[in-house]
Amino acid sequence: MDLLWMVLLMVLVCSEAENVVKVRAVLGEDVNFTCSINHTDIYWYMEIQNQLRIKIGQVFSSAVPSYFYANFKTKYLMVKNQLVIKNVSAEDSRLYFCRRTENSSGDTFLLISDVSSSVNRSIPPPVSVIKAWQKELVVLTSFSLNAVLFVAVLAVGSC
């Protein structure tokens, strides 16, 4: 049983170890991320609050891109395997991710503007984004706790 927990821990740690592509941007200009995933369906995410990932949207081969929030259409443009951030501001300096599916590995980009990144991390995201993610975080936490409980019941049952 201890071996199982060690393997699980290694999988979790290794899944977060990724190469980060640093991209410099000039405030007020557009910046482009190109995902190396050679697939027609791609999910784009950004990190807020140094750990919280929020979906920007997804691009499908046969459809118009789907944005997670309607107001993201004015800030982001998704075409095939590319994400364009329009009119870069200091608030945009953060991590961005592309994935083939919601839970797969992919590319990670760090957007660096000409403003100090320590200042950028202190700028809060819009209130509507925080409220929406608080609801999703509760669901995710509940799901995680149920998964842990399920594994514990399986472990006790196998003894």
JSON list of N, CA, C and O in Angstrom, two decimals, residues 84-120:
[
{"chain": "A", "resi": 84, "resn": "VAL", "atom": "N", "xyz": [-3.89, 34.44, -29.26]},
{"chain": "A", "resi": 84, "resn": "VAL", "atom": "CA", "xyz": [-3.43, 35.82, -29.37]},
{"chain": "A", "resi": 84, "resn": "VAL", "atom": "C", "xyz": [-4.04, 36.60, -28.20]},
{"chain": "A", "resi": 84, "resn": "VAL", "atom": "O", "xyz": [-5.25, 36.53, -27.98]},
{"chain": "A", "resi": 85, "resn": "ILE", "atom": "N", "xyz": [-3.19, 37.30, -27.47]},
{"chain": "A", "resi": 85, "resn": "ILE", "atom": "CA", "xyz": [-3.66, 38.19, -26.41]},
{"chain": "A", "resi": 85, "resn": "ILE", "atom": "C", "xyz": [-3.57, 39.59, -26.99]},
{"chain": "A", "resi": 85, "resn": "ILE", "atom": "O", "xyz": [-2.48, 40.05, -27.36]},
{"chain": "A", "resi": 86, "resn": "LYS", "atom": "N", "xyz": [-4.71, 40.25, -27.06]},
{"chain": "A", "resi": 86, "resn": "LYS", "atom": "CA", "xyz": [-4.77, 41.58, -27.68]},
{"chain": "A", "resi": 86, "resn": "LYS", "atom": "C", "xyz": [-4.44, 42.66, -26.66]},
{"chain": "A", "resi": 86, "resn": "LYS", "atom": "O", "xyz": [-4.82, 42.57, -25.49]},
{"chain": "A", "resi": 87, "resn": "ASN", "atom": "N", "xyz": [-3.73, 43.68, -27.11]},
{"chain": "A", "resi": 87, "resn": "ASN", "atom": "CA", "xyz": [-3.46, 44.87, -26.31]},
{"chain": "A", "resi": 87, "resn": "ASN", "atom": "C", "xyz": [-2.95, 44.49, -24.91]},
{"chain": "A", "resi": 87, "resn": "ASN", "atom": "O", "xyz": [-3.60, 44.75, -23.90]},
{"chain": "A", "resi": 88, "resn": "VAL", "atom": "N", "xyz": [-1.77, 43.88, -24.86]},
{"chain": "A", "resi": 88, "resn": "VAL", "atom": "CA", "xyz": [-1.21, 43.36, -23.62]},
{"chain": "A", "resi": 88, "resn": "VAL", "atom": "C", "xyz": [-1.11, 44.45, -22.55]},
{"chain": "A", "resi": 88, "resn": "VAL", "atom": "O", "xyz": [-0.67, 45.56, -22.82]},
{"chain": "A", "resi": 89, "resn": "SER", "atom": "N", "xyz": [-1.57, 44.10, -21.35]},
{"chain": "A", "resi": 89, "resn": "SER", "atom": "CA", "xyz": [-1.47, 45.00, -20.20]},
{"chain": "A", "resi": 89, "resn": "SER", "atom": "C", "xyz": [-0.65, 44.30, -19.12]},
{"chain": "A", "resi": 89, "resn": "SER", "atom": "O", "xyz": [-0.35, 43.10, -19.22]},
{"chain": "A", "resi": 90, "resn": "ALA", "atom": "N", "xyz": [-0.28, 45.02, -18.09]},
{"chain": "A", "resi": 90, "resn": "ALA", "atom": "CA", "xyz": [0.49, 44.43, -16.98]},
{"chain": "A", "resi": 90, "resn": "ALA", "atom": "C", "xyz": [-0.28, 43.28, -16.34]},
{"chain": "A", "resi": 90, "resn": "ALA", "atom": "O", "xyz": [0.31, 42.31, -15.89]},
{"chain": "A", "resi": 91, "resn": "GLU", "atom": "N", "xyz": [-1.59, 43.37, -16.31]},
{"chain": "A", "resi": 91, "resn": "GLU", "atom": "CA", "xyz": [-2.43, 42.33, -15.72]},
{"chain": "A", "resi": 91, "resn": "GLU", "atom": "C", "xyz": [-2.33, 41.00, -16.48]},
{"chain": "A", "resi": 91, "resn": "GLU", "atom": "O", "xyz": [-2.60, 39.94, -15.92]},
{"chain": "A", "resi": 92, "resn": "ASP", "atom": "N", "xyz": [-1.92, 41.04, -17.73]},
{"chain": "A", "resi": 92, "resn": "ASP", "atom": "CA", "xyz": [-1.83, 39.82, -18.55]},
{"chain": "A", "resi": 92, "resn": "ASP", "atom": "C", "xyz": [-0.58, 39.01, -18.26]},
{"chain": "A", "resi": 92, "resn": "ASP", "atom": "O", "xyz": [-0.46, 37.88, -18.74]},
{"chain": "A", "resi": 93, "resn": "SER", "atom": "N", "xyz": [0.36, 39.52, -17.50]},
{"chain": "A", "resi": 93, "resn": "SER", "atom": "CA", "xyz": [1.60, 38.81, -17.20]},
{"chain": "A", "resi": 93, "resn": "SER", "atom": "C", "xyz": [1.31, 37.68, -16.22]},
{"chain": "A", "resi": 93, "resn": "SER", "atom": "O", "xyz": [1.08, 37.90, -15.04]},
{"chain": "A", "resi": 94, "resn": "ARG", "atom": "N", "xyz": [1.30, 36.47, -16.76]},
{"chain": "A", "resi": 94, "resn": "ARG", "atom": "CA", "xyz": [0.98, 35.28, -15.98]},
{"chain": "A", "resi": 94, "resn": "ARG", "atom": "C", "xyz": [1.31, 34.05, -16.81]},
{"chain": "A", "resi": 94, "resn": "ARG", "atom": "O", "xyz": [1.79, 34.16, -17.92]},
{"chain": "A", "resi": 95, "resn": "LEU", "atom": "N", "xyz": [1.00, 32.87, -16.28]},
{"chain": "A", "resi": 95, "resn": "LEU", "atom": "CA", "xyz": [1.19, 31.62, -17.01]},
{"chain": "A", "resi": 95, "resn": "LEU", "atom": "C", "xyz": [-0.04, 31.33, -17.87]},
{"chain": "A", "resi": 95, "resn": "LEU", "atom": "O", "xyz": [-1.18, 31.55, -17.46]},
{"chain": "A", "resi": 96, "resn": "TYR", "atom": "N", "xyz": [0.22, 30.79, -19.07]},
{"chain": "A", "resi": 96, "resn": "TYR", "atom": "CA", "xyz": [-0.83, 30.34, -19.99]},
{"chain": "A", "resi": 96, "resn": "TYR", "atom": "C", "xyz": [-0.50, 28.91, -20.39]},
{"chain": "A", "resi": 96, "resn": "TYR", "atom": "O", "xyz": [0.67, 28.53, -20.51]},
{"chain": "A", "resi": 97, "resn": "PHE", "atom": "N", "xyz": [-1.55, 28.11, -20.62]},
{"chain": "A", "resi": 97, "resn": "PHE", "atom": "CA", "xyz": [-1.36, 26.70, -20.91]},
{"chain": "A", "resi": 97, "resn": "PHE", "atom": "C", "xyz": [-2.21, 26.29, -22.12]},
{"chain": "A", "resi": 97, "resn": "PHE", "atom": "O", "xyz": [-3.35, 26.75, -22.25]},
{"chain": "A", "resi": 98, "resn": "CYS", "atom": "N", "xyz": [-1.66, 25.43, -22.95]},
{"chain": "A", "resi": 98, "resn": "CYS", "atom": "CA", "xyz": [-2.48, 24.80, -23.99]},
{"chain": "A", "resi": 98, "resn": "CYS", "atom": "C", "xyz": [-2.47, 23.30, -23.72]},
{"chain": "A", "resi": 98, "resn": "CYS", "atom": "O", "xyz": [-1.46, 22.73, -23.30]},
{"chain": "A", "resi": 99, "resn": "ARG", "atom": "N", "xyz": [-3.60, 22.66, -23.92]},
{"chain": "A", "resi": 99, "resn": "ARG", "atom": "CA", "xyz": [-3.76, 21.22, -23.67]},
{"chain": "A", "resi": 99, "resn": "ARG", "atom": "C", "xyz": [-4.62, 20.61, -24.76]},
{"chain": "A", "resi": 99, "resn": "ARG", "atom": "O", "xyz": [-5.51, 21.26, -25.30]},
{"chain": "A", "resi": 100, "resn": "ARG", "atom": "N", "xyz": [-4.40, 19.33, -25.03]},
{"chain": "A", "resi": 100, "resn": "ARG", "atom": "CA", "xyz": [-5.23, 18.63, -26.02]},
{"chain": "A", "resi": 100, "resn": "ARG", "atom": "C", "xyz": [-6.58, 18.28, -25.41]},
{"chain": "A", "resi": 100, "resn": "ARG", "atom": "O", "xyz": [-7.61, 18.34, -26.07]},
{"chain": "A", "resi": 101, "resn": "THR", "atom": "N", "xyz": [-6.56, 17.89, -24.16]},
{"chain": "A", "resi": 101, "resn": "THR", "atom": "CA", "xyz": [-7.79, 17.65, -23.41]},
{"chain": "A", "resi": 101, "resn": "THR", "atom": "C", "xyz": [-7.63, 18.39, -22.09]},
{"chain": "A", "resi": 101, "resn": "THR", "atom": "O", "xyz": [-6.56, 18.87, -21.75]},
{"chain": "A", "resi": 102, "resn": "GLU", "atom": "N", "xyz": [-8.69, 18.44, -21.33]},
{"chain": "A", "resi": 102, "resn": "GLU", "atom": "CA", "xyz": [-8.65, 19.20, -20.08]},
{"chain": "A", "resi": 102, "resn": "GLU", "atom": "C", "xyz": [-7.61, 18.70, -19.10]},
{"chain": "A", "resi": 102, "resn": "GLU", "atom": "O", "xyz": [-7.04, 19.47, -18.34]},
{"chain": "A", "resi": 103, "resn": "ASN", "atom": "N", "xyz": [-7.32, 17.41, -19.08]},
{"chain": "A", "resi": 103, "resn": "ASN", "atom": "CA", "xyz": [-6.42, 16.85, -18.08]},
{"chain": "A", "resi": 103, "resn": "ASN", "atom": "C", "xyz": [-5.12, 16.30, -18.65]},
{"chain": "A", "resi": 103, "resn": "ASN", "atom": "O", "xyz": [-4.45, 15.50, -18.02]},
{"chain": "A", "resi": 104, "resn": "SER", "atom": "N", "xyz": [-4.74, 16.73, -19.85]},
{"chain": "A", "resi": 104, "resn": "SER", "atom": "CA", "xyz": [-3.52, 16.21, -20.46]},
{"chain": "A", "resi": 104, "resn": "SER", "atom": "C", "xyz": [-2.37, 17.19, -20.29]},
{"chain": "A", "resi": 104, "resn": "SER", "atom": "O", "xyz": [-2.54, 18.29, -19.79]},
{"chain": "A", "resi": 105, "resn": "SER", "atom": "N", "xyz": [-1.20, 16.76, -20.73]},
{"chain": "A", "resi": 105, "resn": "SER", "atom": "CA", "xyz": [-0.05, 17.66, -20.70]},
{"chain": "A", "resi": 105, "resn": "SER", "atom": "C", "xyz": [-0.03, 18.49, -21.98]},
{"chain": "A", "resi": 105, "resn": "SER", "atom": "O", "xyz": [-0.73, 18.19, -22.94]},
{"chain": "A", "resi": 106, "resn": "GLY", "atom": "N", "xyz": [0.79, 19.52, -21.98]},
{"chain": "A", "resi": 106, "resn": "GLY", "atom": "CA", "xyz": [0.88, 20.39, -23.14]},
{"chain": "A", "resi": 106, "resn": "GLY", "atom": "C", "xyz": [1.94, 21.44, -22.91]},
{"chain": "A", "resi": 106, "resn": "GLY", "atom": "O", "xyz": [2.88, 21.23, -22.16]},
{"chain": "A", "resi": 107, "resn": "ASP", "atom": "N", "xyz": [1.79, 22.58, -23.55]},
{"chain": "A", "resi": 107, "resn": "ASP", "atom": "CA", "xyz": [2.77, 23.65, -23.45]},
{"chain": "A", "resi": 107, "resn": "ASP", "atom": "C", "xyz": [2.37, 24.65, -22.37]},
{"chain": "A", "resi": 107, "resn": "ASP", "atom": "O", "xyz": [1.19, 24.88, -22.12]},
{"chain": "A", "resi": 108, "resn": "THR", "atom": "N", "xyz": [3.39, 25.26, -21.77]},
{"chain": "A", "resi": 108, "resn": "THR", "atom": "CA", "xyz": [3.19, 26.30, -20.77]},
{"chain": "A", "resi": 108, "resn": "THR", "atom": "C", "xyz": [3.97, 27.53, -21.19]},
{"chain": "A", "resi": 108, "resn": "THR", "atom": "O", "xyz": [5.14, 27.43, -21.55]},
{"chain": "A", "resi": 109, "resn": "PHE", "atom": "N", "xyz": [3.31, 28.68, -21.16]},
{"chain": "A", "resi": 109, "resn": "PHE", "atom": "CA", "xyz": [3.93, 29.93, -21.56]},
{"chain": "A", "resi": 109, "resn": "PHE", "atom": "C", "xyz": [3.87, 30.92, -20.39]},
{"chain": "A", "resi": 109, "resn": "PHE", "atom": "O", "xyz": [2.86, 31.00, -19.72]},
{"chain": "A", "resi": 110, "resn": "LEU", "atom": "N", "xyz": [4.96, 31.63, -20.18]},
{"chain": "A", "resi": 110, "resn": "LEU", "atom": "CA", "xyz": [5.00, 32.70, -19.18]},
{"chain": "A", "resi": 110, "resn": "LEU", "atom": "C", "xyz": [5.09, 34.01, -19.92]},
{"chain": "A", "resi": 110, "resn": "LEU", "atom": "O", "xyz": [6.10, 34.28, -20.59]},
{"chain": "A", "resi": 111, "resn": "LEU", "atom": "N", "xyz": [4.04, 34.81, -19.83]},
{"chain": "A", "resi": 111, "resn": "LEU", "atom": "CA", "xyz": [4.04, 36.12, -20.47]},
{"chain": "A", "resi": 111, "resn": "LEU", "atom": "C", "xyz": [4.70, 37.13, -19.54]},
{"chain": "A", "resi": 111, "resn": "LEU", "atom": "O", "xyz": [4.29, 37.27, -18.39]},
{"chain": "A", "resi": 112, "resn": "ILE", "atom": "N", "xyz": [5.72, 37.79, -20.04]},
{"chain": "A", "resi": 112, "resn": "ILE", "atom": "CA", "xyz": [6.45, 38.80, -19.27]},
{"chain": "A", "resi": 112, "resn": "ILE", "atom": "C", "xyz": [6.31, 40.13, -20.00]},
{"chain": "A", "resi": 112, "resn": "ILE", "atom": "O", "xyz": [6.71, 40.25, -21.15]},
{"chain": "A", "resi": 113, "resn": "SER", "atom": "N", "xyz": [5.72, 41.11, -19.32]},
{"chain": "A", "resi": 113, "resn": "SER", "atom": "CA", "xyz": [5.62, 42.44, -19.91]},
{"chain": "A", "resi": 113, "resn": "SER", "atom": "C", "xyz": [6.80, 43.27, -19.43]},
{"chain": "A", "resi": 113, "resn": "SER", "atom": "O", "xyz": [7.61, 42.81, -18.64]},
{"chain": "A", "resi": 114, "resn": "ASP", "atom": "N", "xyz": [6.88, 44.50, -19.87]},
{"chain": "A", "resi": 114, "resn": "ASP", "atom": "CA", "xyz": [7.99, 45.33, -19.45]},
{"chain": "A", "resi": 114, "resn": "ASP", "atom": "C", "xyz": [7.76, 45.96, -18.08]},
{"chain": "A", "resi": 114, "resn": "ASP", "atom": "O", "xyz": [8.45, 46.87, -17.68]},
{"chain": "A", "resi": 115, "resn": "VAL", "atom": "N", "xyz": [6.81, 45.40, -17.32]},
{"chain": "A", "resi": 115, "resn": "VAL", "atom": "CA", "xyz": [6.57, 45.79, -15.93]},
{"chain": "A", "resi": 115, "resn": "VAL", "atom": "C", "xyz": [7.02, 44.62, -15.06]},
{"chain": "A", "resi": 115, "resn": "VAL", "atom": "O", "xyz": [6.86, 43.47, -15.43]},
{"chain": "A", "resi": 116, "resn": "SER", "atom": "N", "xyz": [7.57, 44.88, -13.90]},
{"chain": "A", "resi": 116, "resn": "SER", "atom": "CA", "xyz": [8.07, 43.85, -13.00]},
{"chain": "A", "resi": 116, "resn": "SER", "atom": "C", "xyz": [7.01, 42.79, -12.73]},
{"chain": "A", "resi": 116, "resn": "SER", "atom": "O", "xyz": [5.86, 43.11, -12.42]},
{"chain": "A", "resi": 117, "resn": "SER", "atom": "N", "xyz": [7.40, 41.50, -12.83]},
{"chain": "A", "resi": 117, "resn": "SER", "atom": "CA", "xyz": [6.44, 40.42, -12.61]},
{"chain": "A", "resi": 117, "resn": "SER", "atom": "C", "xyz": [5.94, 40.37, -11.17]},
{"chain": "A", "resi": 117, "resn": "SER", "atom": "O", "xyz": [4.84, 39.91, -10.91]},
{"chain": "A", "resi": 118, "resn": "SER", "atom": "N", "xyz": [6.72, 40.86, -10.19]},
{"chain": "A", "resi": 118, "resn": "SER", "atom": "CA", "xyz": [6.24, 40.86, -8.81]},
{"chain": "A", "resi": 118, "resn": "SER", "atom": "C", "xyz": [5.09, 41.85, -8.65]},
{"chain": "A", "resi": 118, "resn": "SER", "atom": "O", "xyz": [4.18, 41.63, -7.87]},
{"chain": "A", "resi": 119, "resn": "VAL", "atom": "N", "xyz": [5.12, 42.92, -9.42]},
{"chain": "A", "resi": 119, "resn": "VAL", "atom": "CA", "xyz": [4.02, 43.87, -9.39]},
{"chain": "A", "resi": 119, "resn": "VAL", "atom": "C", "xyz": [2.80, 43.24, -10.06]},
{"chain": "A", "resi": 119, "resn": "VAL", "atom": "O", "xyz": [1.68, 43.34, -9.58]},
{"chain": "A", "resi": 120, "resn": "ASN", "atom": "N", "xyz": [3.01, 42.55, -11.17]},
{"chain": "A", "resi": 120, "resn": "ASN", "atom": "CA", "xyz": [1.90, 41.97, -11.93]},
{"chain": "A", "resi": 120, "resn": "ASN", "atom": "C", "xyz": [1.16, 40.91, -11.13]},
{"chain": "A", "resi": 120, "resn": "ASN", "atom": "O", "xyz": [-0.05, 40.77, -11.26]}
]
